[in-house]
Every structure is written in C-alpha cells, then in structure tokens.
Coordinates of C-alpha atoms in Angstrom, one line a residue:
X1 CA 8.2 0.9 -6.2
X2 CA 6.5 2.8 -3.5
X3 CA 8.3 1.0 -0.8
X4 CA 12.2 2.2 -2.1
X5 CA 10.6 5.6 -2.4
X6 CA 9.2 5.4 1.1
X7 CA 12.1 4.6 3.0
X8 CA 14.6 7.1 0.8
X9 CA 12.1 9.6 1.7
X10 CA 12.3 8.6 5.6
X11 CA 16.2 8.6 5.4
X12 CA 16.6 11.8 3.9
X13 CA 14.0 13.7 6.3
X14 CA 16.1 12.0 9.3
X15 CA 19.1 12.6 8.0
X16 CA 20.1 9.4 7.3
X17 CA 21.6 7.1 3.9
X18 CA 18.9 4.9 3.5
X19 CA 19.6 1.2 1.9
X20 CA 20.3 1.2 -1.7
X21 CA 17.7 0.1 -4.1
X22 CA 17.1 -3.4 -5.1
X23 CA 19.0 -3.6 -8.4
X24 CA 16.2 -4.1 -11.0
X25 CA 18.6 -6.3 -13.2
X26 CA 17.5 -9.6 -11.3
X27 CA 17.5 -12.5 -13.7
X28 CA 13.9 -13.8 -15.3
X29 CA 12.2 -16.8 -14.0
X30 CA 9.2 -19.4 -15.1
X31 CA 6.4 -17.8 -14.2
X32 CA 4.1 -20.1 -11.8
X33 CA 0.8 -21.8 -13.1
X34 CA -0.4 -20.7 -16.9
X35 CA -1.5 -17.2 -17.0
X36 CA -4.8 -17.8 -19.1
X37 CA -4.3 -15.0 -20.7
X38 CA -5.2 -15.8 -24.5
X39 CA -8.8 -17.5 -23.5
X40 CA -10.2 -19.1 -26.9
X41 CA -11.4 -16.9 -29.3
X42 CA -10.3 -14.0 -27.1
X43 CA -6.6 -13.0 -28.3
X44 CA -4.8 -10.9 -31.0
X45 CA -2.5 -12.2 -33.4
X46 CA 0.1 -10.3 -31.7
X47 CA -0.8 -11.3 -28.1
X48 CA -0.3 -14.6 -29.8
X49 CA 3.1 -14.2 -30.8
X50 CA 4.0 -11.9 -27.3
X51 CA 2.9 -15.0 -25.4
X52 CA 4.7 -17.7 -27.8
X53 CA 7.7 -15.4 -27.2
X54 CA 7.8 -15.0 -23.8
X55 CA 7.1 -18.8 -23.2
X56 CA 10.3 -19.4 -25.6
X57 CA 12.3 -17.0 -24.0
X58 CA 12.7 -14.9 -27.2
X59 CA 14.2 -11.1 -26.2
X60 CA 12.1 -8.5 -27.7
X61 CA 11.6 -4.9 -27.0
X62 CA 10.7 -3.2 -23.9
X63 CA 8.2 -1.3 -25.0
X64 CA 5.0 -2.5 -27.6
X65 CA 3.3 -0.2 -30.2
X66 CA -0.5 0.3 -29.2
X67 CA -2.6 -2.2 -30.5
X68 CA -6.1 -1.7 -30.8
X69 CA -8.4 -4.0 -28.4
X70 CA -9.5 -6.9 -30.2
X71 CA -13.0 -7.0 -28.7
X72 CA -14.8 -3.4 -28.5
X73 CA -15.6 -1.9 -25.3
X74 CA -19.4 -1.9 -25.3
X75 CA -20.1 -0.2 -22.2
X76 CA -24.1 -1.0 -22.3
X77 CA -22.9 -4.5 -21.7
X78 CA -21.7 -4.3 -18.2
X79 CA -23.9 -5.4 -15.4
X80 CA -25.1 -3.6 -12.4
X81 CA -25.8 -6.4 -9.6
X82 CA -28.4 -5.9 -7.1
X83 CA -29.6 -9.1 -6.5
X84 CA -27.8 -11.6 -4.4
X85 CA -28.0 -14.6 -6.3
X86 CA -26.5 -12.8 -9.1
X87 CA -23.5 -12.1 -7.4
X88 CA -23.1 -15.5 -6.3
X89 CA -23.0 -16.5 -9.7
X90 CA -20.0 -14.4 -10.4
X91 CA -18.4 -15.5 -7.4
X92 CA -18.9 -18.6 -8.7
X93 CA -17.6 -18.1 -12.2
X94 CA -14.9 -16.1 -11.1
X95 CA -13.4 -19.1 -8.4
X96 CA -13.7 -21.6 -11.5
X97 CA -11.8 -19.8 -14.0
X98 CA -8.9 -18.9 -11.2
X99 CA -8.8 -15.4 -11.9
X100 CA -10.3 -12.1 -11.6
X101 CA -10.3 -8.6 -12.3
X102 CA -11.3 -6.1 -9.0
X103 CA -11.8 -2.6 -8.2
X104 CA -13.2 -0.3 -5.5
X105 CA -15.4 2.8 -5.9
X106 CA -14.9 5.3 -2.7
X107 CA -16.2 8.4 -1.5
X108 CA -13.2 9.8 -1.1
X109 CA -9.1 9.0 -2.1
X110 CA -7.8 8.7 1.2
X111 CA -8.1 4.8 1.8
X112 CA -7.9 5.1 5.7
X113 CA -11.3 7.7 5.6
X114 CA -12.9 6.7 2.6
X115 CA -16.1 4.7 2.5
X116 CA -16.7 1.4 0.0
X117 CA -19.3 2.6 -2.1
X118 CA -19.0 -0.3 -4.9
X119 CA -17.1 -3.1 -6.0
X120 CA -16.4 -3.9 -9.8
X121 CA -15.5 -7.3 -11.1
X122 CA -13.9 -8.2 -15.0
X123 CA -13.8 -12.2 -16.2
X124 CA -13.2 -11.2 -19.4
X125 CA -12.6 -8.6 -21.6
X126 CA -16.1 -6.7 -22.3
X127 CA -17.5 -9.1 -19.6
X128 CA -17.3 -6.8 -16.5
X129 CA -20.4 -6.2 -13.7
X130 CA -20.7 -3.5 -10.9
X131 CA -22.0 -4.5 -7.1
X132 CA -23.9 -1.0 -5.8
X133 CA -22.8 -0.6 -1.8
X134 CA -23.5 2.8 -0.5
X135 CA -25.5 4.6 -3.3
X136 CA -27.8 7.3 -2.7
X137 CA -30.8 8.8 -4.2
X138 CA -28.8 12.0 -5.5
X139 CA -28.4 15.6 -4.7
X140 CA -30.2 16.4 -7.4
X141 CA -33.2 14.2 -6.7
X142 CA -33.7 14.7 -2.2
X143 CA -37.0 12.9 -2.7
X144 CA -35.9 9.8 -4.6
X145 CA -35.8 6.6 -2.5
X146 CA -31.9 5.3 -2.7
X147 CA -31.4 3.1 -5.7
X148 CA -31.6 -0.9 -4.8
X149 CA -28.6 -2.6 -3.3
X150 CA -27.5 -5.4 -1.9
X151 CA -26.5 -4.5 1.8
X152 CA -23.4 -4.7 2.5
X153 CA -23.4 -7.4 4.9
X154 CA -24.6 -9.6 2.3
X155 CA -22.0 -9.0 -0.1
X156 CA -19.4 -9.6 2.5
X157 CA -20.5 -12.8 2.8
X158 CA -21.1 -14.0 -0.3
X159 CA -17.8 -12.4 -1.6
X160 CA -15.0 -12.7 0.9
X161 CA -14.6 -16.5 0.4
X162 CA -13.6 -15.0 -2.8
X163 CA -11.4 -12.7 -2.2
X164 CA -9.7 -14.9 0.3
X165 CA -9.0 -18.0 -1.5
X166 CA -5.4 -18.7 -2.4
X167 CA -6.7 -20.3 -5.5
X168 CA -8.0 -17.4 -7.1
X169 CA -6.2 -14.2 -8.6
X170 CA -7.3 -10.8 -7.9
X171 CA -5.9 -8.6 -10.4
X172 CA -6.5 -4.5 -9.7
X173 CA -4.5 -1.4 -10.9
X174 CA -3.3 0.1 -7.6
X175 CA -4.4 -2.7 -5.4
X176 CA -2.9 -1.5 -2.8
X177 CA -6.1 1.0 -2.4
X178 CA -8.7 -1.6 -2.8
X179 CA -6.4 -4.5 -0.1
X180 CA -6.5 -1.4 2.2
X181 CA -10.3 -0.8 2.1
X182 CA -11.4 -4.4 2.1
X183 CA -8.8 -4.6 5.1
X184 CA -11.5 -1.9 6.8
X185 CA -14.1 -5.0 6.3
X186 CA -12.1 -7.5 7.9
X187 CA -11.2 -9.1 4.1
X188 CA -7.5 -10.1 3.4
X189 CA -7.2 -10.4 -0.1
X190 CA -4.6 -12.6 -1.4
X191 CA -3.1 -13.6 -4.0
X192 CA -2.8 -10.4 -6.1
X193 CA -1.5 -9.0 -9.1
X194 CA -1.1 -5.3 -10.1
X195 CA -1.1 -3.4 -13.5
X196 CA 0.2 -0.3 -12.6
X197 CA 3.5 -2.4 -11.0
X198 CA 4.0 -4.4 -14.0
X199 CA 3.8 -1.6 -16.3
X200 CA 6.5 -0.5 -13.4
X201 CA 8.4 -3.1 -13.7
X202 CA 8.6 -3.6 -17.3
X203 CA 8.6 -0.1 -18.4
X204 CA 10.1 2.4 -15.9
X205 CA 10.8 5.6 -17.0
X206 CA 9.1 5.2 -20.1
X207 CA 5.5 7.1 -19.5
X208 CA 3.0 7.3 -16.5
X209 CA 1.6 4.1 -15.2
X210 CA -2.2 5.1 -14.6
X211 CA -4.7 3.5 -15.7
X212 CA -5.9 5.9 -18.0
X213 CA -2.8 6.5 -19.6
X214 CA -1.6 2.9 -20.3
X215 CA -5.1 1.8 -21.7
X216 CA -4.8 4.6 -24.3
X217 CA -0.8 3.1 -24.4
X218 CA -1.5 -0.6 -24.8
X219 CA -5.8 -0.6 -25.6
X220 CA -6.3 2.4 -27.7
X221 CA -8.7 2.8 -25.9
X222 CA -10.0 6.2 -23.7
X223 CA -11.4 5.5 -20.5
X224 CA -14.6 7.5 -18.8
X225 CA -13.1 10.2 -17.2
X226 CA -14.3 11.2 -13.4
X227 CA -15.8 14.2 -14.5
X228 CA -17.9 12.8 -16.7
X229 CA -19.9 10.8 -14.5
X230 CA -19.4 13.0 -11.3
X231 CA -19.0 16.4 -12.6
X232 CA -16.3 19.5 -12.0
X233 CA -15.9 22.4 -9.7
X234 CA -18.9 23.1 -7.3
X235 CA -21.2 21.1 -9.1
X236 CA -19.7 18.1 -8.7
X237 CA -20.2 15.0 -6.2
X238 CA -18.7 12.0 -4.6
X239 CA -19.0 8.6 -6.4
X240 CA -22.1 7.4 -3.9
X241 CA -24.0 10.3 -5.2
X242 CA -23.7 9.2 -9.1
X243 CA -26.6 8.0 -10.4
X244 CA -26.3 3.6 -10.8
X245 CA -26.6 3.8 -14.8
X246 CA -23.4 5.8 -15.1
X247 CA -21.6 4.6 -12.0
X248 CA -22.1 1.1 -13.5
X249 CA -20.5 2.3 -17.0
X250 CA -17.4 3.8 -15.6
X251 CA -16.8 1.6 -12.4
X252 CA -16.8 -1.8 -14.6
X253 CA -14.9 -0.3 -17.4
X254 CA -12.2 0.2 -15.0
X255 CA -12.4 -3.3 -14.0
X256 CA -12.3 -4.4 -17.6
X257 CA -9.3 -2.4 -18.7
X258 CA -7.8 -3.5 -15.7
X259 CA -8.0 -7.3 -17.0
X260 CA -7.0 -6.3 -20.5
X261 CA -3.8 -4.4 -19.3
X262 CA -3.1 -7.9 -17.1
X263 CA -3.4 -9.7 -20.0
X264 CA -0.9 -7.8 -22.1
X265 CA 1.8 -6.8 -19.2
X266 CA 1.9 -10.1 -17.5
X267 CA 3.5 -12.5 -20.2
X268 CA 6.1 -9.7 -20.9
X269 CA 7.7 -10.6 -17.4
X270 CA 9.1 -13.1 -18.0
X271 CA 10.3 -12.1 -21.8
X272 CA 11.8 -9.6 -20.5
X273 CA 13.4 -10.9 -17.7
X274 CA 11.9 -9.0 -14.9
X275 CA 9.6 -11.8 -13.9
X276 CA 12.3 -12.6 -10.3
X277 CA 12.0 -9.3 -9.7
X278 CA 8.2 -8.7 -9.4
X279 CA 6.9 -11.8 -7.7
X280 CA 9.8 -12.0 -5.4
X281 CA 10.4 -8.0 -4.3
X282 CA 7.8 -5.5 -5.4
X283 CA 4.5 -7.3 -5.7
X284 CA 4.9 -8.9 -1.9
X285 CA 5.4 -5.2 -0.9
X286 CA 1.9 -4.3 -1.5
X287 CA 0.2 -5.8 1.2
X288 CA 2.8 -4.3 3.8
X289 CA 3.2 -0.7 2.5
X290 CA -1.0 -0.9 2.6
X291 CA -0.7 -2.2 6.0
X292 CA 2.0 0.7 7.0
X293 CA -0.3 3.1 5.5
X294 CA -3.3 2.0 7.6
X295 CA -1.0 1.4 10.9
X296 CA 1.6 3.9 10.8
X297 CA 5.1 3.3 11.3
X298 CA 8.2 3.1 13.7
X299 CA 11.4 4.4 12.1
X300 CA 15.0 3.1 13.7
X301 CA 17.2 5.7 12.5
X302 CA 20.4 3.6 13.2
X303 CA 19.2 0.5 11.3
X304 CA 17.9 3.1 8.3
X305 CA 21.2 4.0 8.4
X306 CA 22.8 0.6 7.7

C-alpha cells in the first residue's frame, strides 16, 4: 500500500512514469498454518460461519455488517506489568499459543525521533497487559517519584527472544511503526501480520483503515481516544507523562482491538481471494518501507522510469 504510493510519488516529483501497480486481482491461496482465530469458547456464531466459509472457499461479500464483540471490553481487566517475572510469564504464554497481539506507546509520532515509552501485548480478546518503559512522575505532580518500571534493559531481554522467533506471530495495526522503533533497540521482529493492510487489502476504497474507525466498523466498539488520557491544546502531554492507571487502559485496549480486528480480517483473505496478494506483495513490504524510512533512500531515475 504505502510502497506503490511511495514510488508514484518519487516518479512524479522526478518527472518520471513510475511502474504500474501490482494488479490487486491476484488469485487466493491456502493460507499457511491454522489461524487460531475461533479459540474455544471465544467465537461468534458468525465468525463461525466466516471461518467455515472461507475454509470452503464459499464467495461472500466484501464488506461485513458490524457485529457486536462477543466478549465485552472490560478495561479494569488489563494488566499493567512492573515486575519482571510477570512479563516472562506472558512471554511465555504468548510463544506457546504461537501468536500475539503488539503495540508501542511513543513520545512522539515520528518513529525515527520518538522514544519507547511502553509496550502493549493482547493473547486474547479482553486478555491484554501493558509493560511501563519511560514513565514519569507527571507534570502535574514535580515531586512524585516516577511510577515503578521494569528498566528497559530488562525487558529487552526478556522479550526480544519473543519478538524474534519465527514461530510466533506478532500481529499490530500499523506495524510498520512499532518494527521501526524496536529496530532503534536492536530487535527485528518477524513474522508479522497487520490489521490496517488487511482491512487494505480486503476492503479498499470502502472507509478509513485506522484503528479507531474499523473497531467501531467490525467491534462496535469505541476506543479511548488520545485526548482522553493525555488531554488537548496547551494542557496536554506526551504519552510518558500520563499517569500508569490510564496509560494502562488505553495502551492495552489498543492491543486488544488490534487481536480482535486480526481475528475477523484474516480468514476473509482467503474467501475473498486476496490471500496471494497479501502474504506474497504487500505484507513483505513492511519491513523494507520501515527500513527506507529509517535509512533514507537512493532514487535511479532511469530504472523508475522502466
């Protein structure tokens, strides 16, 4: 997605006809290993039928109704993790089950600048956690001692085996943000999928593919808005000044909604035929646009041309 826009943007700034687009009309294809995505207990009747049709290769339409969650979001639930061996208990869970949900919290949007303030992880839906980095006591509150966190050392170690191993599926909306600032720790994550590409993929054109927008689409369900937990205008502060409490609530609800998107979008690939298309051209793009982003490029204006 942001790869064809990239290099029509280059072409046209140079001058230049850049290659055409992939055609998105690629045939479907099995998708590789089960995705796990009705866990007992856990699915809808109609995620039911949406994964017995995709698995049958039944046609159906490219866009769902909304469907309420099946489990609520309880956002007392989540966990905030400040002890270690807590955290290796989710790393632990999280490399037996084969999947997991991920998301970054920053100070700041621009991935190449911004520092790693928390990390949220999602299992399950409604079972989500948040890892405290780079907290601090608060504007508001000068005097306060900063809240308690593992250091960040620690949590390197104890969770890049995890996001490094081949066996186990990160899942993030816009992962692109969090491969890049993980990259900044020395951490390649891999494999990955992405909600905001799949909803791409299988619904261009259609709406917005933020993840606020498609968990009110396919959830029913309105996120925690930014401001809400870190203010507007001139009162309002970066994520590492919110207090742990809050940034716990809205950091693994992201996380969470992020999991339950995955498990809706993902068996519609291959229903829908789009399954080629995803794991063989867009989702490998995402590690190399991030690492274009973080390097900079060279542009050869005679092979743009070609």
């Amino acid at each position: 997605m942001e790869f064809r826009t990239l290099t029509t943007r280059v072409a046209q700034t140079l001058g230049s006809e850049g290659a055409p687009a992939p055609s998105s009309s690629a045939g479907g294809a099995a998708l590789s290993n089960a995705l796990k995505a009705e866990r007992a207990g856990g699915a809808k009747p109609s995620e039911t039928r949406t994964a017995t049709a995709a698995a049958n290769g039944v046609p159906g339409e490219s866009f769902e109704p909304l469907i309420p969650a099946a489990k609520p979001f309880d956002l007392n639930a989540y966990e905030t993790i400040t002890e270690p061996y807590r955290l290796a208990e989710w790393v632990s869970k999280a490399k037996a089950q084969g999947y997991v949900a991920i998301d970054t919290e920053t100070d700041g949007l621009n991935p190449v600048s911004a520092k790693l303030v928390g990390i949220s992880l999602a299992l399950a839906p409604g079972e989500a956690c948040y890892i405290p980095i780079g907290h601090g006591a608060g504007k508001q509150d000068l005097l306060s001692e900063k809240p308690k966190q593992i250091e960040i050392e620690k949590v390197i170690t104890l969770i890049k085996p995890l996001l490094e191993d081949p066996a186990v599926l990160k899942i993030g909306q816009n992962i692109k943000y969090d491969i890049s600032m993980f990259c900044a720790l020395d951490i390649r994550m891999a494999p990955i999928d992405d909600t905001m590409l799949l909803s791409f993929v299988l619904e261009a054109g259609q709406h917005n593919h933020g993840m606020d927008e498609l968990s009110e689409l396919h959830l029913g369900h309105k996120p925690i808005a930014f401001k809400d937990v870190a203010g507007t205008g001139k009162s309002q502060v970066t994520f590492d000044q919110v207090p742990l409490d809050k940034a716990t609530q809205y950091a693994a609800e992201d996380a969470d909604v992020t999991l339950r998107l995955w498990e809706r979008l993902k068996p519609r690939l291959s229903r829908d035929k789009v399954a080629t298309i995803y794991e063989t051209q867009d989702r490998p793009l995402i590690p190399v646009v991030a690492d274009m982003e973080r390097a900079g490029i060279l542009v050869d204006r005679a092979q743009l041309s070609k």
